[in-house]
Amino acid sequence: MFIEADPIIRPVHIVPEWYFLFAYAILRAIPNKILGVVALLLSIVSFYFFVIVERYHSVFKVLNKFLVFLFIFISIILNIVMEGLRGYHNFFVMDGFKFGVVLFIFREFIFFFSIF
């Protein structure tokens, strides 16, 4: 009559909202809970670096604009396409991990090139 609860699998009807999909993808891509929360906090703090970037006048203005575009593009990919609404498959988790790493790398490039 009832389906037995499985603590590993989330119910199908529980889906995160679209504005939390990037956070959900990062949390699911990192198996360690503490490192997942740290990565989630770093991803949220990374949006505040754009305020710092605007204060500096950079020699690499064109490169910086391109990196900001790539950062936003990868955020959108991580948010929509990856594993936010999909089931738990290893392929999507690894892609979410790869795009999360690339997201953090681009954030560092944007901050580095904005100073010079």
Short mmCIF file of C-alpha atoms in Angstrom, two decimals:
data_model
loop_
_atom_site.label_atom_id
_atom_site.label_comp_id
_atom_site.label_asym_id
_atom_site.label_seq_id
_atom_site.Cartn_x
_atom_site.Cartn_y
_atom_site.Cartn_z
CA MET A 1 0.00 0.00 0.00
CA PHE A 2 2.75 2.47 0.88
CA ILE A 3 6.15 2.88 -0.73
CA GLU A 4 8.97 2.35 1.72
CA ALA A 5 11.10 5.45 2.28
CA ASP A 6 14.58 5.42 0.79
CA PRO A 7 16.95 7.94 2.43
CA ILE A 8 19.26 8.05 -0.61
CA ILE A 9 16.70 8.97 -3.27
CA ARG A 10 14.72 12.19 -3.06
CA PRO A 11 11.02 12.07 -3.94
CA VAL A 12 10.28 12.84 -7.59
CA HIS A 13 7.76 15.56 -6.79
CA ILE A 14 10.29 17.59 -4.77
CA VAL A 15 12.17 19.78 -7.23
CA PRO A 16 14.21 22.86 -6.27
CA GLU A 17 13.19 26.23 -7.65
CA TRP A 18 14.98 27.43 -10.78
CA TYR A 19 16.96 30.10 -8.92
CA PHE A 20 18.46 27.45 -6.61
CA LEU A 21 19.47 25.02 -9.36
CA PHE A 22 23.11 26.16 -9.49
CA ALA A 23 23.43 25.62 -5.73
CA TYR A 24 21.71 22.26 -5.97
CA ALA A 25 24.05 21.21 -8.79
CA ILE A 26 27.14 22.21 -6.81
CA LEU A 27 25.95 20.42 -3.67
CA ARG A 28 25.21 17.22 -5.58
CA ALA A 29 28.49 17.30 -7.50
CA ILE A 30 30.67 17.30 -4.37
CA PRO A 31 30.27 14.15 -2.27
CA ASN A 32 31.69 15.63 0.95
CA LYS A 33 29.08 17.70 2.79
CA ILE A 34 31.47 20.24 4.29
CA LEU A 35 33.33 20.83 1.01
CA GLY A 36 29.98 21.12 -0.77
CA VAL A 37 28.83 23.85 1.59
CA VAL A 38 32.18 25.65 1.23
CA ALA A 39 31.90 25.47 -2.57
CA LEU A 40 28.32 26.73 -2.36
CA LEU A 41 29.35 29.69 -0.21
CA LEU A 42 32.25 30.48 -2.56
CA SER A 43 29.91 30.41 -5.54
CA ILE A 44 27.57 32.90 -3.87
CA VAL A 45 30.45 35.14 -2.76
CA SER A 46 31.86 35.07 -6.29
CA PHE A 47 28.98 37.25 -7.48
CA TYR A 48 30.18 39.99 -5.12
CA PHE A 49 33.54 40.07 -6.91
CA PHE A 50 31.86 41.83 -9.82
CA VAL A 51 31.45 44.89 -7.60
CA ILE A 52 35.20 44.86 -6.93
CA VAL A 53 35.98 44.31 -10.62
CA GLU A 54 34.07 47.44 -11.64
CA ARG A 55 36.19 49.65 -9.37
CA TYR A 56 39.46 48.89 -11.14
CA HIS A 57 40.42 50.28 -14.54
CA SER A 58 41.95 47.39 -16.34
CA VAL A 59 44.33 47.13 -19.27
CA PHE A 60 42.62 43.85 -20.15
CA LYS A 61 39.19 45.45 -20.59
CA VAL A 62 38.17 43.32 -23.59
CA LEU A 63 39.46 40.10 -22.02
CA ASN A 64 37.72 40.96 -18.78
CA LYS A 65 34.38 41.47 -20.56
CA PHE A 66 34.84 38.16 -22.35
CA LEU A 67 35.59 36.36 -19.08
CA VAL A 68 32.52 37.90 -17.44
CA PHE A 69 30.43 36.69 -20.38
CA LEU A 70 31.88 33.18 -20.01
CA PHE A 71 31.24 33.27 -16.26
CA ILE A 72 27.59 34.14 -16.82
CA PHE A 73 27.27 31.57 -19.61
CA ILE A 74 28.71 28.78 -17.47
CA SER A 75 26.45 29.83 -14.59
CA ILE A 76 23.45 29.50 -16.89
CA ILE A 77 24.62 26.09 -18.12
CA LEU A 78 25.15 24.94 -14.55
CA ASN A 79 21.76 26.31 -13.61
CA ILE A 80 19.53 25.06 -16.42
CA VAL A 81 21.10 22.28 -18.44
CA MET A 82 22.99 20.28 -15.89
CA GLU A 83 21.58 18.33 -13.05
CA GLY A 84 19.09 20.62 -11.38
CA LEU A 85 15.97 18.95 -12.71
CA ARG A 86 17.51 15.65 -13.76
CA GLY A 87 17.73 12.47 -11.77
CA TYR A 88 20.83 11.32 -10.03
CA HIS A 89 23.10 9.99 -12.76
CA ASN A 90 26.87 9.86 -12.50
CA PHE A 91 27.27 11.50 -15.91
CA PHE A 92 25.35 14.63 -14.88
CA VAL A 93 27.07 14.81 -11.51
CA MET A 94 30.50 14.75 -13.15
CA ASP A 95 29.46 17.41 -15.67
CA GLY A 96 28.14 19.54 -12.83
CA PHE A 97 31.45 19.12 -11.03
CA LYS A 98 33.41 20.09 -14.17
CA PHE A 99 31.31 23.18 -14.82
CA GLY A 100 31.53 24.14 -11.15
CA VAL A 101 35.33 23.98 -11.27
CA VAL A 102 35.40 26.00 -14.49
CA LEU A 103 33.08 28.54 -12.86
CA PHE A 104 35.50 29.06 -9.98
CA ILE A 105 38.49 29.27 -12.35
CA PHE A 106 36.82 31.98 -14.43
CA ARG A 107 35.97 33.90 -11.29
CA GLU A 108 39.65 33.94 -10.34
CA PHE A 109 40.67 34.99 -13.87
CA ILE A 110 38.18 37.85 -13.82
CA PHE A 111 39.43 39.07 -10.47
CA PHE A 112 43.10 38.70 -11.49
CA PHE A 113 42.76 40.49 -14.83
CA SER A 114 40.69 43.29 -13.33
CA ILE A 115 43.52 44.34 -11.02
CA PHE A 116 46.09 44.81 -13.80
#
